[in-house]
Structures are given as structure tokens and as C-alpha cells.
């Protein structure tokens, strides 16, 4: 399966939210990374059919998805960032309701599998108004998977999940990514570093770089440093350098920073992570 974005643009008046987005995706997990206003949600909403593009096209196996209509929507699973549920419904009733709307075959068995997958089988008969934010997020993931989609779109899927649930989610994504195109946006970089086949870096509506975590990290080889400092020195340094953060270890306090040149004499080379890649591109931007 091949999903091809061709010069996709979206404008709101004079503001350009997406500019000439151009890339081809195949089966696997594709992570969208970028700060607030980068165009991530705009891109996903266009793909889901919730927004109309200003220009450009999206092709699925050489056929425009905008001309496919319902046949394309049947292949989609989508979890938006803002979830809306009927608060008086239980998880079981919610999944049953959407299974009817989407005409899911063998829905009873499918729903049981999904409730176990997202660890809600023990809470399936509890009304959603009593759910925590993390529980609602897990139910949203189950809804997105209800029709066994070929293209899965997830906007901030791990928001509100505790570390154990996030690990469970990463395992789920790793499993389903083999036979589907999974597109997910998240600000928790560690959630995608181990499961994504590639990362797409968006800034101001433009695709500025893409590649596997390893290839993106390789571009920063020799540009990431740890600098031993006192607490006061570290606090002063990070105020002046947007691509730096403080790390406290048994051996003392270090500033972890990205710099093309060795920042000072006592700086030590450090292993590059995807978070370093993110900070090198977006460190000066405000977080979402």
C-alpha cells in the first residue's frame, strides 16, 4: 500500500497552515513531530476528510482519496486530539453503537478483543462520565481500531496515559504497524523513538526533514554534549540556550546541549537521542 502526498497545501485566509507537503508513505509507523502550529493536525484532518485542502492531492495506490469517497473512509481509523463521548454511555455501549454505525462484521468478538487490548475489560460497564482522562484516551484508541483500518490516524494518542499504559500502547502500535499505515502525532518523543519506522518533522507548515530515528540522530553525531556545572551555572546556561536541559546524576549536575561546535573546554560528547533532534529543530519554539 502506498499513500502519496502531492504538494498538499492548506490556507486560512492569508495564513498558510500547510505548504507543499510532499512525501510517500508505505506500511509502517510514521511519527509527526513539530511544535504548536506546525501543521500536524491540519494534515491529519485533511487526510481524515474533516478539512478540504487548498491545493494538492493525496493518492492511495495512485488513486486520489478525495475521489474515493466512502470506500476510502471505510479504510480509515481516526482518533482526534479532542475526544467526545456520550457521558451516560458505558465503554461497551459506546463500542456497540459505533460498530453499528460502521457496520463492523463480527463486532461482538472484535469489541471484546479491543477492550482487552486497551485494558478496559474490567471497566466496560462503567459510565464514561466516571472515566479518567487516560481511560477515555484508551477508549478512543479502541474506537479508532474498531473497523480494523488499513490507515490509522492518531493525534496525541498517549496524552493522559501513565507510563505503564504508554508502554502497552507502544507495544500495540508495534504489532499493528506491520500491515497498516499508521500516522501519529505526539509531543512525547520517547513514545515514537522505539516504534516509528520514520519521523516527519514539520515546522511552520513545511516538511523540513524526514527519516528513521537512527538516520536523523546520525545527522547530529558529534553535536550533542554534556557539560558539568554547578546548579547556578546550569540555570544561567539554559536561560541563554534553548537547546539545553539540566540532568542530575549521582556524579553531579550536567547540562545536556546541542551545539555544532564544542561549547566549552570541559564539554563531553554525548549519545544522540531523538529528543536532541527535536530540540535542534524546535528548541526555540513554544510547546503545544
CSV table of C-alpha atoms in Angstrom, one decimal:
chain,number,residue,atom,x,y,z
A,1,UNK,CA,0.0,0.0,0.0
A,2,UNK,CA,1.3,3.4,-1.0
A,3,UNK,CA,0.0,6.8,0.4
A,4,UNK,CA,1.4,9.7,-1.6
A,5,UNK,CA,1.0,13.3,-0.6
A,6,UNK,CA,1.5,15.6,-3.6
A,7,UNK,CA,2.2,19.3,-2.9
A,8,UNK,CA,-0.6,19.5,-0.3
A,9,UNK,CA,-1.4,23.0,0.9
A,10,UNK,CA,-3.9,24.5,3.3
A,11,UNK,CA,-4.6,28.2,3.8
A,12,UNK,CA,-6.9,30.0,6.2
A,13,UNK,CA,-7.1,33.4,4.6
A,14,UNK,CA,-3.6,34.7,4.5
A,15,UNK,CA,-2.2,32.2,6.9
A,16,UNK,CA,-0.7,29.1,5.4
A,17,UNK,CA,-1.1,26.1,7.7
A,18,UNK,CA,0.4,23.6,5.3
A,19,UNK,CA,2.8,24.4,2.5
A,20,UNK,CA,3.7,21.9,-0.3
A,21,UNK,CA,3.7,18.8,1.9
A,22,UNK,CA,5.2,16.2,-0.3
A,23,UNK,CA,6.1,12.6,0.7
A,24,UNK,CA,5.2,9.0,0.0
A,25,UNK,CA,4.4,6.6,2.9
A,26,UNK,CA,4.2,2.8,3.0
A,27,UNK,CA,3.1,0.3,5.6
A,28,UNK,CA,4.6,1.2,9.0
A,29,UNK,CA,4.5,3.7,11.7
A,30,UNK,CA,5.1,7.3,10.7
A,31,UNK,CA,5.5,9.9,13.5
A,32,UNK,CA,4.6,13.5,13.0
A,33,UNK,CA,6.8,15.8,15.2
A,34,UNK,CA,6.6,19.5,15.5
A,35,UNK,CA,5.6,22.4,17.7
A,36,UNK,CA,2.3,24.2,18.0
A,37,UNK,CA,1.1,25.5,14.7
A,38,UNK,CA,3.4,23.2,12.7
A,39,UNK,CA,0.5,21.8,10.6
A,40,UNK,CA,0.3,18.3,12.1
A,41,UNK,CA,-3.4,18.4,13.0
A,42,UNK,CA,-4.2,20.2,9.7
A,43,UNK,CA,-2.6,17.4,7.8
A,44,UNK,CA,-4.4,14.6,9.7
A,45,UNK,CA,-7.7,16.4,9.4
A,46,UNK,CA,-7.3,16.7,5.6
A,47,UNK,CA,-6.5,13.0,5.3
A,48,UNK,CA,-9.5,12.1,7.5
A,49,UNK,CA,-11.8,14.2,5.3
A,50,UNK,CA,-12.6,16.8,8.0
A,51,UNK,CA,-10.9,19.6,6.1
A,52,UNK,CA,-10.7,20.4,2.4
A,53,UNK,CA,-7.2,21.1,1.1
A,54,UNK,CA,-6.5,24.4,-0.7
A,55,UNK,CA,-4.4,22.6,-3.3
A,56,UNK,CA,-2.5,19.4,-4.0
A,57,UNK,CA,-3.7,15.8,-3.7
A,58,UNK,CA,-3.4,12.6,-1.7
A,59,UNK,CA,-3.1,9.4,-3.7
A,60,UNK,CA,-3.7,5.9,-2.4
A,61,UNK,CA,-2.1,3.4,-4.8
A,62,UNK,CA,-2.2,6.1,-7.5
A,63,UNK,CA,-5.9,7.0,-6.9
A,64,UNK,CA,-7.0,10.3,-5.4
A,65,UNK,CA,-8.5,9.7,-1.9
A,66,UNK,CA,-10.8,12.7,-2.5
A,67,UNK,CA,-12.5,10.9,-5.3
A,68,UNK,CA,-12.8,7.6,-3.5
A,69,UNK,CA,-15.4,8.9,-1.0
A,70,UNK,CA,-16.9,6.3,1.3
A,71,UNK,CA,-14.6,3.5,0.0
A,72,UNK,CA,-11.6,5.4,1.4
A,73,UNK,CA,-13.3,6.3,4.7
A,74,UNK,CA,-14.0,2.7,5.3
A,75,UNK,CA,-10.3,2.1,5.3
A,76,UNK,CA,-9.6,4.8,7.9
A,77,UNK,CA,-9.4,4.7,11.7
A,78,UNK,CA,-9.0,8.1,13.4
A,79,UNK,CA,-8.5,9.3,16.9
A,80,UNK,CA,-8.7,13.1,17.3
A,81,UNK,CA,-6.9,15.0,20.0
A,82,UNK,CA,-10.2,16.1,21.5
A,83,UNK,CA,-12.4,13.2,22.3
A,84,UNK,CA,-16.2,13.4,22.6
A,85,UNK,CA,-18.3,10.7,24.1
A,86,UNK,CA,-21.8,10.3,25.4
A,87,UNK,CA,-21.1,10.5,29.2
A,88,UNK,CA,-24.1,8.3,30.1
A,89,UNK,CA,-22.9,5.5,27.9
A,90,UNK,CA,-20.6,2.8,29.1
A,91,UNK,CA,-17.5,1.7,27.1
A,92,UNK,CA,-19.3,-1.4,25.9
A,93,UNK,CA,-22.4,0.6,24.8
A,94,UNK,CA,-20.1,3.1,23.0
A,95,UNK,CA,-18.3,0.5,21.1
A,96,UNK,CA,-21.5,-1.4,20.3
A,97,UNK,CA,-23.0,1.9,19.0
A,98,UNK,CA,-20.1,2.7,16.7
A,99,UNK,CA,-19.9,-0.8,15.5
A,100,UNK,CA,-23.5,-0.5,14.2
A,101,UNK,CA,-22.7,2.9,12.6
A,102,UNK,CA,-19.7,1.5,10.8
A,103,UNK,CA,-21.3,-1.9,10.0
A,104,UNK,CA,-18.5,-3.8,11.7
A,105,UNK,CA,-18.8,-7.6,11.0
A,106,UNK,CA,-18.3,-9.9,14.0
A,107,UNK,CA,-18.4,-6.9,16.2
A,108,UNK,CA,-19.0,-8.8,19.5
A,109,UNK,CA,-15.7,-10.6,19.2
A,110,UNK,CA,-13.9,-7.6,17.9
A,111,UNK,CA,-15.1,-5.4,20.7
A,112,UNK,CA,-14.0,-8.0,23.3
A,113,UNK,CA,-10.5,-8.1,21.7
A,114,UNK,CA,-10.2,-4.3,21.7
A,115,UNK,CA,-11.4,-3.9,25.3
A,116,UNK,CA,-8.6,-6.4,26.4
A,117,UNK,CA,-6.1,-4.7,24.1
A,118,UNK,CA,-6.6,-1.3,25.8
A,119,UNK,CA,-7.1,-2.7,29.3
A,120,UNK,CA,-10.7,-1.6,29.8
A,121,UNK,CA,-12.4,-5.1,30.0
A,122,UNK,CA,-12.8,-4.6,33.8
A,123,UNK,CA,-14.4,-1.2,33.3
A,124,UNK,CA,-16.5,-1.8,30.2
A,125,UNK,CA,-19.8,-1.5,32.1
A,126,UNK,CA,-18.9,1.7,33.9
A,127,UNK,CA,-20.3,5.0,32.6
A,128,UNK,CA,-17.8,7.2,30.7
A,129,UNK,CA,-18.6,10.2,32.9
A,130,UNK,CA,-16.7,8.4,35.6
A,131,UNK,CA,-13.7,7.7,33.4
A,132,UNK,CA,-10.3,9.4,34.0
A,133,UNK,CA,-8.7,11.2,31.1
A,134,UNK,CA,-6.4,8.3,30.5
A,135,UNK,CA,-9.3,5.8,30.3
A,136,UNK,CA,-11.1,8.0,27.8
A,137,UNK,CA,-7.9,8.1,25.7
A,138,UNK,CA,-7.7,4.3,25.8
A,139,UNK,CA,-11.4,4.1,24.7
A,140,UNK,CA,-10.6,6.5,21.8
A,141,UNK,CA,-7.8,4.1,20.7
A,142,UNK,CA,-10.2,1.2,20.7
A,143,UNK,CA,-12.7,3.2,18.7
A,144,UNK,CA,-10.0,4.1,16.1
A,145,UNK,CA,-9.2,0.4,15.7
A,146,UNK,CA,-12.9,-0.8,15.6
A,147,UNK,CA,-13.1,-1.4,11.9
A,148,UNK,CA,-9.6,-2.9,11.6
A,149,UNK,CA,-8.5,0.1,9.5
A,150,UNK,CA,-5.7,0.0,6.9
A,151,UNK,CA,-4.8,3.6,7.6
A,152,UNK,CA,-4.7,4.6,11.2
A,153,UNK,CA,-4.5,8.3,12.3
A,154,UNK,CA,-3.7,9.1,15.9
A,155,UNK,CA,-3.5,12.6,17.3
A,156,UNK,CA,-1.7,12.7,20.7
A,157,UNK,CA,-2.7,9.1,21.5
A,158,UNK,CA,-0.7,8.8,24.7
A,159,UNK,CA,-1.9,12.1,26.3
A,160,UNK,CA,-3.1,11.3,29.8
A,161,UNK,CA,-1.7,7.7,29.9
A,162,UNK,CA,0.6,6.6,32.7
A,163,UNK,CA,4.0,5.1,31.9
A,164,UNK,CA,2.7,1.5,32.1
A,165,UNK,CA,-0.2,2.3,29.7
A,166,UNK,CA,2.1,4.2,27.4
A,167,UNK,CA,4.4,1.1,27.2
A,168,UNK,CA,1.3,-1.0,26.4
A,169,UNK,CA,0.3,1.4,23.7
A,170,UNK,CA,3.8,1.3,22.1
A,171,UNK,CA,3.6,-2.5,22.0
A,172,UNK,CA,0.1,-2.3,20.3
A,173,UNK,CA,1.4,0.1,17.7
A,174,UNK,CA,4.5,-2.0,17.0
A,175,UNK,CA,2.2,-5.0,16.4
A,176,UNK,CA,-0.3,-3.3,14.1
A,177,UNK,CA,2.2,-1.2,12.2
A,178,UNK,CA,3.4,-4.2,10.1
A,179,UNK,CA,0.3,-4.4,7.9
A,180,UNK,CA,-1.0,-0.8,8.1
A,181,UNK,CA,-0.1,2.8,7.5
A,182,UNK,CA,0.0,4.4,11.0
A,183,UNK,CA,0.3,8.1,11.3
A,184,UNK,CA,0.6,9.5,14.8
A,185,UNK,CA,1.4,12.9,16.3
A,186,UNK,CA,2.8,13.2,19.8
A,187,UNK,CA,4.9,15.5,21.9
A,188,UNK,CA,6.2,12.6,23.9
A,189,UNK,CA,9.2,11.9,21.7
A,190,UNK,CA,10.2,8.8,23.6
A,191,UNK,CA,6.9,7.2,22.6
A,192,UNK,CA,7.8,7.2,18.9
A,193,UNK,CA,11.6,6.7,19.1
A,194,UNK,CA,11.3,2.9,19.6
A,195,UNK,CA,8.3,2.2,17.5
A,196,UNK,CA,8.3,4.5,14.5
A,197,UNK,CA,9.7,3.5,11.1
A,198,UNK,CA,10.3,7.1,10.3
A,199,UNK,CA,9.7,10.6,11.6
A,200,UNK,CA,8.4,13.6,9.7
A,201,UNK,CA,9.5,16.9,11.1
A,202,UNK,CA,7.0,19.8,10.5
A,203,UNK,CA,7.7,23.4,11.1
A,204,UNK,CA,5.5,26.4,10.1
A,205,UNK,CA,3.6,24.1,7.7
A,206,UNK,CA,6.6,22.8,5.9
A,207,UNK,CA,8.2,19.3,6.0
A,208,UNK,CA,11.7,20.2,7.0
A,209,UNK,CA,13.2,16.7,7.4
A,210,UNK,CA,12.2,13.0,7.5
A,211,UNK,CA,13.8,9.6,8.1
A,212,UNK,CA,14.3,6.9,10.6
A,213,UNK,CA,15.2,7.8,14.2
A,214,UNK,CA,18.7,6.4,13.5
A,215,UNK,CA,19.3,8.4,10.4
A,216,UNK,CA,18.0,11.6,12.0
A,217,UNK,CA,20.2,11.1,15.0
A,218,UNK,CA,23.2,10.3,12.8
A,219,UNK,CA,22.9,13.9,11.4
A,220,UNK,CA,23.7,15.2,14.9
A,221,UNK,CA,26.6,12.9,15.6
A,222,UNK,CA,29.3,15.0,17.3
A,223,UNK,CA,26.9,17.8,18.0
A,224,UNK,CA,25.5,16.7,21.4
A,225,UNK,CA,27.3,17.5,24.7
A,226,UNK,CA,27.2,17.1,28.4
A,227,UNK,CA,28.8,19.9,30.4
A,228,UNK,CA,29.4,19.5,34.2
A,229,UNK,CA,28.3,22.7,36.0
A,230,UNK,CA,27.2,24.0,39.4
A,231,UNK,CA,23.4,24.4,39.9
A,232,UNK,CA,23.7,28.2,39.4
A,233,UNK,CA,25.8,27.9,36.3
A,234,UNK,CA,23.4,25.4,34.8
A,235,UNK,CA,20.3,27.6,35.5
A,236,UNK,CA,22.1,30.6,33.8
A,237,UNK,CA,23.2,28.4,30.8
A,238,UNK,CA,19.7,27.1,30.0
A,239,UNK,CA,18.2,30.6,30.1
A,240,UNK,CA,20.6,31.6,27.3
A,241,UNK,CA,20.5,28.4,25.3
A,242,UNK,CA,17.1,27.0,24.1
A,243,UNK,CA,18.6,23.6,23.1
A,244,UNK,CA,19.8,22.7,26.6
A,245,UNK,CA,18.4,21.0,29.6
A,246,UNK,CA,19.7,20.1,33.1
A,247,UNK,CA,20.4,16.5,34.1
A,248,UNK,CA,21.1,15.5,37.7
A,249,UNK,CA,23.2,12.4,38.3
A,250,UNK,CA,25.0,10.8,41.2
A,251,UNK,CA,28.2,12.3,39.9
A,252,UNK,CA,26.8,15.8,39.8
A,253,UNK,CA,24.8,18.3,37.6
A,254,UNK,CA,25.3,18.3,33.9
A,255,UNK,CA,23.8,20.5,31.1
A,256,UNK,CA,22.9,18.4,28.1
A,257,UNK,CA,23.0,20.6,25.0
A,258,UNK,CA,23.1,20.6,21.2
A,259,UNK,CA,25.8,22.5,19.5
A,260,UNK,CA,27.7,22.2,16.2
A,261,UNK,CA,30.9,23.3,18.0
A,262,UNK,CA,32.2,22.2,21.3
A,263,UNK,CA,30.6,24.7,23.6
A,264,UNK,CA,33.4,24.8,26.2
A,265,UNK,CA,36.6,23.0,27.1
A,266,UNK,CA,35.1,20.6,29.7
A,267,UNK,CA,32.2,19.6,27.5
A,268,UNK,CA,32.0,15.8,26.8
A,269,UNK,CA,30.4,14.2,23.7
A,270,UNK,CA,27.1,12.5,24.5
A,271,UNK,CA,24.9,9.9,22.7
A,272,UNK,CA,22.3,11.5,20.4
A,273,UNK,CA,18.6,10.8,21.0
A,274,UNK,CA,15.5,11.7,19.0
A,275,UNK,CA,14.8,14.3,21.7
A,276,UNK,CA,18.0,16.0,20.7
A,277,UNK,CA,16.9,16.0,17.1
A,278,UNK,CA,13.6,17.6,18.2
A,279,UNK,CA,15.3,20.3,20.2
A,280,UNK,CA,17.8,21.1,17.5
A,281,UNK,CA,14.9,21.9,15.1
A,282,UNK,CA,12.3,23.3,17.5
A,283,UNK,CA,14.1,24.3,20.7
A,284,UNK,CA,13.2,27.9,20.3
A,285,UNK,CA,9.5,27.3,19.5
A,286,UNK,CA,6.9,27.2,22.2
A,287,UNK,CA,5.4,23.8,23.1
A,288,UNK,CA,1.9,22.8,22.3
